[in-house]
Coordinates of C-alpha atoms in Angstrom, one line a residue:
Chain A
M1 CA 8.7 9.8 28.9
R2 CA 6.9 11.9 26.2
L3 CA 8.2 9.5 23.6
S4 CA 6.5 6.6 25.4
V5 CA 3.2 8.4 25.8
S6 CA 3.0 9.3 22.1
F7 CA 4.0 5.8 21.2
Y8 CA 1.4 4.1 23.5
V9 CA -1.4 6.5 22.3
T10 CA -0.5 5.4 18.7
Y11 CA -0.2 1.8 19.7
A12 CA -3.6 1.9 21.4
L13 CA -5.1 3.3 18.2
C14 CA -3.4 0.5 16.2
L15 CA -4.7 -2.2 18.6
S16 CA -8.2 -0.7 18.5
L17 CA -8.3 -0.3 14.8
G18 CA -7.1 -3.9 14.4
L19 CA -9.8 -5.2 16.7
L20 CA -12.4 -3.2 14.9
C21 CA -11.3 -4.6 11.5
V22 CA -11.7 -8.2 12.9
L23 CA -15.1 -7.3 14.5
F24 CA -16.4 -5.7 11.3
V25 CA -15.3 -8.4 8.9
T26 CA -16.8 -11.1 11.2
C27 CA -20.0 -9.1 11.6
W28 CA -20.2 -8.6 7.8
S29 CA -19.8 -12.4 7.2
S30 CA -22.1 -13.4 10.0
Y31 CA -25.0 -10.9 9.6
W32 CA -25.1 -10.2 5.9
R33 CA -23.4 -13.2 4.2
G34 CA -25.1 -15.9 6.2
G35 CA -22.5 -16.8 8.8
L36 CA -19.3 -18.9 9.0
S37 CA -19.2 -22.7 8.5
W38 CA -16.5 -24.9 7.1
A39 CA -19.0 -27.8 6.7
D40 CA -21.6 -25.8 4.7
P41 CA -20.3 -25.2 1.2
A42 CA -22.4 -22.1 0.8
L43 CA -20.9 -20.5 3.9
K44 CA -17.3 -21.8 3.5
F45 CA -16.3 -18.8 1.4
N46 CA -17.1 -16.4 4.3
W47 CA -14.0 -17.7 6.1
H48 CA -11.8 -16.2 3.3
P49 CA -12.3 -12.5 4.2
V50 CA -12.4 -13.2 7.9
L51 CA -9.2 -15.2 7.9
M52 CA -7.4 -12.9 5.5
V53 CA -8.2 -9.7 7.3
S54 CA -7.5 -11.3 10.7
G55 CA -4.3 -13.1 9.7
L56 CA -2.7 -11.5 6.7
L57 CA -3.5 -7.9 7.8
V58 CA -4.3 -7.5 11.5
L59 CA -2.1 -10.1 13.1
Y60 CA 0.6 -9.5 10.5
G61 CA 0.5 -5.8 11.3
K62 CA 0.7 -6.3 15.0
A63 CA 3.6 -8.8 14.7
L64 CA 5.4 -6.1 12.6
V65 CA 5.4 -3.6 15.5
V66 CA 6.2 -5.8 18.5
Y67 CA 9.8 -4.7 18.6
R68 CA 8.6 -1.0 18.9
V69 CA 6.8 -1.4 22.3
P70 CA 9.1 0.4 24.8
F71 CA 8.5 -1.9 27.8
T72 CA 10.0 -4.8 25.7
W73 CA 13.3 -3.0 25.3
K74 CA 14.5 -4.0 28.8
Q75 CA 13.8 -7.6 28.1
K76 CA 15.8 -10.1 26.2
K77 CA 15.5 -9.7 22.5
R78 CA 15.4 -13.4 21.9
T79 CA 12.0 -13.5 23.7
W80 CA 10.6 -10.9 21.3
K81 CA 12.2 -12.6 18.3
L82 CA 10.2 -15.7 19.3
V83 CA 7.0 -13.6 19.8
H84 CA 7.5 -11.9 16.4
A85 CA 8.2 -15.2 14.6
G86 CA 5.3 -16.9 16.5
L87 CA 2.8 -14.2 15.7
M88 CA 4.0 -14.3 12.0
L89 CA 3.6 -18.1 11.9
L90 CA 0.0 -17.8 13.3
A91 CA -0.7 -15.0 10.7
L92 CA 0.7 -17.3 8.0
V93 CA -1.4 -20.3 9.1
L94 CA -4.6 -18.2 9.3
S95 CA -3.9 -16.9 5.8
V96 CA -3.2 -20.3 4.4
L97 CA -6.5 -21.5 5.9
G98 CA -8.2 -18.5 4.3
L99 CA -6.7 -19.5 0.9
C100 CA -7.8 -23.1 1.4
A101 CA -11.4 -21.9 2.0
V102 CA -11.6 -20.0 -1.3
F103 CA -9.8 -22.7 -3.3
E104 CA -12.2 -25.4 -2.0
V105 CA -15.2 -23.2 -2.7
H106 CA -13.9 -22.7 -6.3
R107 CA -13.3 -26.4 -6.7
D108 CA -16.7 -27.4 -5.5
S109 CA -18.5 -24.7 -7.6
H110 CA -16.3 -25.2 -10.7
I111 CA -15.1 -21.6 -10.6
P112 CA -11.6 -21.2 -12.0
N113 CA -8.9 -20.1 -9.5
L114 CA -6.6 -17.2 -9.8
Y115 CA -8.2 -15.2 -12.6
S116 CA -8.8 -11.8 -10.9
L117 CA -6.3 -9.1 -10.3
H118 CA -7.2 -9.4 -6.6
S119 CA -6.1 -13.1 -6.6
W120 CA -2.9 -12.3 -8.5
V121 CA -1.9 -9.6 -6.0
G122 CA -3.1 -11.8 -3.1
M123 CA -1.1 -14.8 -4.3
C124 CA 2.0 -12.6 -4.7
T125 CA 1.5 -11.4 -1.1
M126 CA 1.3 -15.0 0.2
V127 CA 4.4 -16.2 -1.7
M128 CA 6.4 -13.2 -0.4
F129 CA 5.1 -13.8 3.1
S130 CA 6.0 -17.5 3.1
L131 CA 9.5 -16.8 1.7
Q132 CA 10.0 -14.0 4.2
W133 CA 9.1 -16.3 7.1
I134 CA 11.4 -19.1 6.0
L135 CA 14.3 -16.8 5.2
G136 CA 13.7 -14.9 8.5
L137 CA 13.8 -18.2 10.4
A138 CA 17.0 -19.3 8.6
G139 CA 18.7 -16.0 9.0
F140 CA 17.7 -14.7 12.4
M141 CA 16.8 -17.8 14.4
F142 CA 19.2 -20.6 13.4
P143 CA 22.5 -20.6 15.3
C144 CA 24.5 -21.7 12.3
S145 CA 23.4 -18.8 10.2
P146 CA 26.6 -16.9 9.1
L147 CA 27.0 -13.3 10.0
W148 CA 27.3 -12.1 6.3
F149 CA 24.0 -13.7 5.6
R150 CA 22.2 -12.1 8.5
E151 CA 23.7 -8.7 7.7
A152 CA 22.7 -8.9 4.1
L153 CA 19.3 -10.2 5.0
K154 CA 18.3 -7.6 7.6
P155 CA 17.6 -4.6 5.3
I156 CA 15.9 -6.9 2.8
H157 CA 13.8 -8.4 5.6
V158 CA 12.7 -5.0 6.9
W159 CA 11.8 -3.7 3.4
V160 CA 10.0 -6.9 2.3
G161 CA 8.1 -6.8 5.7
K162 CA 6.7 -3.4 4.8
A163 CA 6.1 -4.4 1.2
I164 CA 4.0 -7.3 2.4
L165 CA 1.9 -5.0 4.6
I166 CA 1.3 -2.7 1.5
L167 CA 0.3 -5.8 -0.6
S168 CA -1.8 -7.2 2.1
L169 CA -3.7 -3.9 2.4
T170 CA -4.1 -3.8 -1.4
S171 CA -5.4 -7.4 -1.5
C172 CA -7.9 -6.8 1.3
I173 CA -9.3 -3.6 -0.3
S174 CA -9.6 -5.1 -3.8
G175 CA -11.1 -8.3 -2.4
I176 CA -13.8 -6.6 -0.4
D177 CA -14.6 -4.3 -3.4
E178 CA -14.8 -7.4 -5.7
N179 CA -16.8 -9.4 -3.3
L180 CA -19.4 -6.6 -2.9
F181 CA -19.8 -6.3 -6.7
L182 CA -20.2 -10.1 -7.0
A183 CA -22.6 -10.5 -4.0
L184 CA -24.7 -7.4 -4.4
N185 CA -25.0 -7.2 -8.2
G186 CA -25.8 -10.9 -8.5
S187 CA -29.0 -11.8 -6.8
S188 CA -29.5 -8.9 -4.4
A189 CA -32.6 -6.7 -4.7
E190 CA -30.3 -3.8 -3.8
P191 CA -27.3 -3.5 -6.1
Y192 CA -24.0 -2.1 -4.9
N193 CA -24.6 1.3 -6.6
T194 CA -27.7 1.9 -4.4
L195 CA -25.4 1.7 -1.4
P196 CA -27.5 -0.5 0.8
V197 CA -26.6 -0.8 4.5
E198 CA -24.4 -3.8 3.8
A199 CA -22.4 -1.9 1.3
K200 CA -21.9 1.1 3.7
F201 CA -20.9 -1.3 6.4
A202 CA -18.4 -3.2 4.2
N203 CA -17.0 0.0 2.8
S204 CA -16.5 1.2 6.3
L205 CA -14.6 -2.0 7.0
G206 CA -12.4 -1.1 4.1
M207 CA -11.7 2.3 5.5
L208 CA -10.9 0.8 8.9
I209 CA -8.4 -1.5 7.1
V210 CA -6.8 1.5 5.4
A211 CA -6.6 3.4 8.7
F212 CA -5.1 0.3 10.4
G213 CA -2.5 -0.2 7.7
L214 CA -1.5 3.5 7.7
V215 CA -1.1 3.5 11.5
V216 CA 1.1 0.4 11.5
F217 CA 3.1 1.9 8.6
G218 CA 3.4 5.2 10.7
I219 CA 4.7 3.3 13.7
L220 CA 7.3 1.5 11.5
S221 CA 8.4 4.8 9.8
K222 CA 9.2 6.6 13.1
S223 CA 12.9 6.0 13.7
K224 CA 12.6 7.3 17.3
W225 CA 10.3 4.4 18.1
Q226 CA 12.8 1.7 17.0
R227 CA 14.2 -0.7 19.6
P228 CA 17.7 0.6 20.6
E229 CA 20.5 -1.6 19.2
T230 CA 22.1 -2.5 22.5
D231 CA 22.0 -6.2 22.4
G232 CA 23.7 -7.4 19.3
E233 CA 20.7 -7.5 17.1
S234 CA 22.5 -9.1 14.3
A235 CA 23.5 -12.2 16.3
P236 CA 21.2 -15.1 15.8
L237 CA 18.9 -16.3 18.6
M238 CA 21.0 -19.2 20.0
L239 CA 24.3 -17.3 19.9
N240 CA 22.7 -14.4 21.7
E241 CA 21.0 -16.0 24.5
N242 CA 22.4 -13.9 27.3
N243 CA 21.8 -10.5 25.9
T244 CA 19.4 -8.2 27.8
Chain B
M1 CA 30.5 5.4 -6.4
R2 CA 29.0 2.0 -5.7
L3 CA 26.2 3.8 -4.0
S4 CA 25.5 5.8 -7.2
V5 CA 25.6 2.7 -9.4
S6 CA 23.1 0.8 -7.2
F7 CA 20.9 3.8 -7.0
Y8 CA 20.9 4.5 -10.8
V9 CA 20.1 0.8 -11.5
T10 CA 17.1 1.0 -9.2
Y11 CA 16.1 4.4 -10.6
A12 CA 16.3 3.0 -14.2
L13 CA 14.0 0.2 -13.1
C14 CA 11.7 2.7 -11.5
L15 CA 11.6 4.8 -14.7
S16 CA 11.1 1.8 -16.9
L17 CA 8.3 0.3 -14.8
G18 CA 6.5 3.7 -14.7
L19 CA 6.8 4.0 -18.5
L20 CA 5.5 0.5 -18.9
C21 CA 2.5 1.3 -16.6
V22 CA 1.6 4.3 -18.7
L23 CA 2.0 2.3 -22.0
F24 CA 0.0 -0.7 -20.7
V25 CA -2.9 1.4 -19.3
T26 CA -3.1 3.4 -22.6
C27 CA -2.9 0.3 -24.7
W28 CA -5.7 -1.4 -22.6
S29 CA -8.0 1.6 -23.0
S30 CA -7.1 2.0 -26.7
Y31 CA -7.1 -1.5 -27.9
W32 CA -9.7 -3.3 -25.8
R33 CA -11.9 -0.5 -24.4
G34 CA -12.5 1.4 -27.7
G35 CA -10.0 4.3 -27.3
L36 CA -9.8 7.7 -25.6
S37 CA -12.1 10.5 -26.4
W38 CA -13.5 13.3 -24.2
A39 CA -16.1 14.2 -26.8
D40 CA -17.6 10.7 -27.1
P41 CA -19.5 9.8 -23.9
A42 CA -18.9 6.1 -24.4
L43 CA -15.2 6.6 -24.4
K44 CA -14.8 9.4 -21.9
F45 CA -14.6 6.9 -19.0
N46 CA -11.3 5.4 -20.5
W47 CA -9.6 8.6 -19.5
H48 CA -10.1 7.7 -15.9
P49 CA -7.7 4.8 -15.6
V50 CA -5.2 6.4 -18.0
L51 CA -5.1 9.7 -16.1
M52 CA -5.1 8.1 -12.6
V53 CA -2.4 5.6 -13.3
S54 CA -0.3 8.3 -15.2
G55 CA -0.9 11.1 -12.7
L56 CA -1.8 9.8 -9.3
L57 CA 0.6 6.8 -9.4
V58 CA 3.5 7.2 -11.9
L59 CA 4.1 10.9 -12.0
Y60 CA 3.4 11.1 -8.2
G61 CA 5.9 8.3 -7.6
K62 CA 8.5 9.9 -9.7
A63 CA 8.0 13.3 -8.0
L64 CA 8.5 11.5 -4.7
V65 CA 12.0 10.4 -5.6
V66 CA 13.5 13.4 -7.3
Y67 CA 15.5 14.4 -4.2
R68 CA 17.1 11.0 -4.2
V69 CA 18.9 11.4 -7.6
P70 CA 22.6 11.9 -6.6
F71 CA 23.5 14.3 -9.5
T72 CA 21.0 16.8 -8.0
W73 CA 22.8 16.9 -4.7
K74 CA 25.4 19.3 -6.0
Q75 CA 22.7 21.7 -7.3
K76 CA 20.6 24.2 -5.4
K77 CA 17.9 22.5 -3.4
R78 CA 15.4 25.3 -4.3
T79 CA 15.6 24.1 -8.0
W80 CA 14.6 20.6 -6.9
K81 CA 12.0 21.9 -4.5
L82 CA 10.4 23.6 -7.6
V83 CA 10.7 20.4 -9.7
H84 CA 9.2 18.4 -6.9
A85 CA 6.3 20.8 -6.4
G86 CA 5.8 21.2 -10.1
L87 CA 5.7 17.5 -10.8
M88 CA 3.3 17.1 -7.9
L89 CA 1.0 19.8 -9.3
L90 CA 1.0 18.2 -12.7
A91 CA 0.2 14.8 -11.0
L92 CA -2.6 16.5 -9.1
V93 CA -4.0 18.2 -12.2
L94 CA -4.0 14.9 -14.2
S95 CA -5.7 13.1 -11.3
V96 CA -8.4 15.8 -11.0
L97 CA -9.0 15.5 -14.8
G98 CA -9.3 11.7 -14.3
L99 CA -11.9 12.3 -11.5
C100 CA -13.8 14.7 -13.7
A101 CA -14.0 12.0 -16.5
V102 CA -15.6 9.5 -14.2
F103 CA -18.0 12.0 -12.6
E104 CA -19.2 13.3 -15.9
V105 CA -19.7 9.7 -17.2
H106 CA -21.7 8.9 -14.1
R107 CA -23.8 12.1 -14.4
D108 CA -24.5 11.4 -18.1
S109 CA -25.4 7.7 -17.5
H110 CA -27.3 8.3 -14.2
I111 CA -24.9 6.2 -12.2
P112 CA -24.5 7.2 -8.6
N113 CA -21.1 8.6 -7.6
L114 CA -18.9 7.3 -4.8
Y115 CA -20.6 4.1 -3.9
S116 CA -17.8 1.5 -4.3
L117 CA -15.0 0.9 -1.8
H118 CA -12.6 1.8 -4.7
S119 CA -14.2 5.2 -4.9
W120 CA -14.1 5.8 -1.2
V121 CA -10.3 4.9 -1.0
G122 CA -9.6 6.9 -4.2
M123 CA -11.4 10.0 -2.8
C124 CA -9.5 9.7 0.4
T125 CA -6.3 9.6 -1.6
M126 CA -7.3 12.7 -3.6
V127 CA -8.3 14.7 -0.5
M128 CA -5.0 13.7 1.2
F129 CA -3.0 14.6 -1.9
S130 CA -4.6 18.0 -2.3
L131 CA -4.1 18.9 1.4
Q132 CA -0.6 17.7 1.2
W133 CA 0.2 19.8 -1.8
I134 CA -1.4 23.0 -0.2
L135 CA 0.3 22.5 3.1
G136 CA 3.7 21.6 1.4
L137 CA 3.4 24.9 -0.6
A138 CA 2.6 26.9 2.6
G139 CA 5.3 25.2 4.7
F140 CA 8.2 24.8 2.4
M141 CA 7.8 27.4 -0.4
F142 CA 6.4 30.5 1.3
P143 CA 9.1 32.8 2.7
C144 CA 6.9 33.9 5.6
S145 CA 6.4 30.3 6.8
P146 CA 7.6 30.2 10.5
L147 CA 10.4 27.7 11.4
W148 CA 8.3 25.9 14.0
F149 CA 5.7 25.2 11.4
R150 CA 8.2 23.9 8.9
E151 CA 9.9 21.7 11.5
A152 CA 6.6 20.3 12.7
L153 CA 5.4 19.8 9.1
K154 CA 8.4 17.9 7.7
P155 CA 8.0 14.5 9.3
I156 CA 4.2 14.6 8.7
H157 CA 4.9 15.6 5.0
V158 CA 7.2 12.7 4.6
W159 CA 4.9 10.2 6.2
V160 CA 1.7 11.4 4.4
G161 CA 3.7 11.4 1.1
K162 CA 4.3 7.7 1.5
A163 CA 0.8 7.0 2.8
I164 CA -0.6 8.7 -0.4
L165 CA 1.6 6.3 -2.5
I166 CA 0.2 3.3 -0.7
L167 CA -3.4 4.6 -1.1
S168 CA -2.8 5.4 -4.8
L169 CA -1.5 1.9 -5.4
T170 CA -4.5 0.4 -3.5
S171 CA -6.9 2.6 -5.5
C172 CA -5.4 1.7 -8.9
I173 CA -5.5 -2.1 -8.1
S174 CA -9.0 -2.1 -6.8
G175 CA -10.1 0.1 -9.7
I176 CA -8.7 -2.1 -12.4
D177 CA -10.1 -5.2 -10.7
E178 CA -13.6 -3.5 -10.4
N179 CA -13.4 -2.3 -14.0
L180 CA -12.6 -5.8 -15.4
F181 CA -15.5 -7.3 -13.5
L182 CA -17.9 -4.7 -14.8
A183 CA -16.6 -4.7 -18.4
L184 CA -16.0 -8.4 -18.9
N185 CA -18.9 -9.8 -16.9
G186 CA -21.5 -7.4 -18.5
S187 CA -21.7 -7.8 -22.2
S188 CA -18.5 -9.7 -23.1
A189 CA -18.7 -13.2 -24.6
E190 CA -15.6 -14.0 -22.5
P191 CA -16.3 -13.3 -18.8
Y192 CA -13.4 -12.4 -16.5
N193 CA -13.1 -15.9 -15.0
T194 CA -12.3 -17.4 -18.4
L195 CA -9.2 -15.1 -18.3
P196 CA -9.4 -13.7 -21.9
V197 CA -6.4 -11.9 -23.4
E198 CA -7.7 -8.5 -22.2
A199 CA -7.9 -9.8 -18.6
K200 CA -4.4 -11.2 -18.7
F201 CA -3.1 -7.9 -20.1
A202 CA -4.9 -5.8 -17.5
N203 CA -3.9 -8.1 -14.7
S204 CA -0.3 -7.7 -15.9
L205 CA -0.8 -3.9 -15.8
G206 CA -1.8 -4.4 -12.2
M207 CA 1.3 -6.4 -11.4
L208 CA 3.5 -3.7 -13.1
I209 CA 1.7 -1.1 -10.9
V210 CA 2.5 -3.2 -7.8
A211 CA 6.2 -3.5 -8.9
F212 CA 6.5 0.3 -9.6
G213 CA 4.9 1.1 -6.2
L214 CA 7.3 -1.2 -4.4
V215 CA 10.4 0.0 -6.2
V216 CA 9.5 3.7 -5.4
F217 CA 8.8 2.7 -1.8
G218 CA 12.2 0.8 -1.8
I219 CA 14.0 3.9 -3.0
L220 CA 12.3 6.1 -0.3
S221 CA 13.1 3.5 2.4
K222 CA 16.9 3.4 1.8
S223 CA 18.3 6.1 4.2
K224 CA 21.7 6.0 2.3
W225 CA 20.0 7.3 -0.8
Q226 CA 18.6 10.4 1.0
R227 CA 19.9 13.8 -0.1
P228 CA 22.5 15.0 2.4
E229 CA 21.3 17.8 4.7
T230 CA 24.0 20.3 3.8
D231 CA 22.0 23.2 2.6
G232 CA 19.5 24.1 5.4
E233 CA 16.7 22.0 4.2
S234 CA 14.3 23.4 6.8
A235 CA 14.6 26.9 5.4
P236 CA 11.9 27.9 3.0
L237 CA 12.6 28.5 -0.7
M238 CA 13.0 32.2 -0.7
L239 CA 15.1 32.5 2.4
N240 CA 17.4 29.9 1.1
E241 CA 18.2 31.1 -2.3
N242 CA 21.9 31.0 -2.2
N243 CA 22.4 27.5 -0.8
T244 CA 24.2 25.0 -2.9

């Protein structure tokens, strides 16, 4: 009972921080950066931070911890495997759209792609995330997946899952920092080092992102909060349909 | 035996990547940024990336994994507690010197302190690291430390230790990215987006830092590589002198 209470308090914090991250990044793009529009080339870039923070960080982080929620432990694991895979797919789609936004803006404005360290780390994160999703699908959802493959894949899947969270956090922070330097030091009357209201707001967004990442990481690190292994976790979805 | 081999291969990779990070950041500062000098105000800043990468990331990361080295398991834990605390203190001292370098440069050049997101995250990392070291000393090294305090502190110490690694990685990546934008887009004939040799080199340093961070994190995540709890780990140093 105490375990559940401490989990749900942490989980509520995680959900609140995630929501605040999405609100802050949307507000930053809408209020200070002119708003969101795919049709207007000047505003298309703003989708990049919104979709990356919402998809690659917040939704990804929430998908990482779905197995930890105690009320799901009484339900079939296959349901929560589908929720996990579905949320991850949605996170991946949002991130790919976020990447498309920045690639299209670069193409239209004749800015080279993938030159900054932020973009190198971000691209690494996306490649790892895509491979992780495909291998996760092949290993844990396909009925024909051999047992040795699933058993070998599971610790790698868990470790890579946390590594992607770390890289996602790093990409978001370096991206916001870079964006503030480019936006405020370019044409703004108030450069970044005068710490105008926008800079304080976007820096606060960065700190919320750090807090969210660390809370997700904390939930994952606590072994007492892991789903008990009572339903043949290693078995793939279709072979494991009747477990509870 | 197989366990040891797989550990030592990963540990050798960790040591090599750490060494490469230090070499790359020193080479970047020396060859492209004019060299290292505390006396010359123009070169003092270069100590900042060198000391932060060497102290807050590489030495810190190596201090995190000392307990994992199998040959130390036969030796007294108090010896390795001292090695762990000593390496951490050295990492902290190097990081504080790295902070002093940038604060002094800012003071002399009339640049405001702590305005960028990189500096906010970096300062968070430093505050957490300092508190962690002081609390670790009080909890695990002082003979008068009560058992309830040590037991309550241990999971927090482990979690915060990993959180600092993540924040350190994030600070280093955002700092290098920021530094390249400021240095190359200011007076350089080859701006960052033309990806000159310096940018490729420093971006590669960033990727080495990511690889080092993830390998350290991987070593910490593998429960089979944890030091066996055979010598009363919860007991403080002085009360535990004769354990083996």
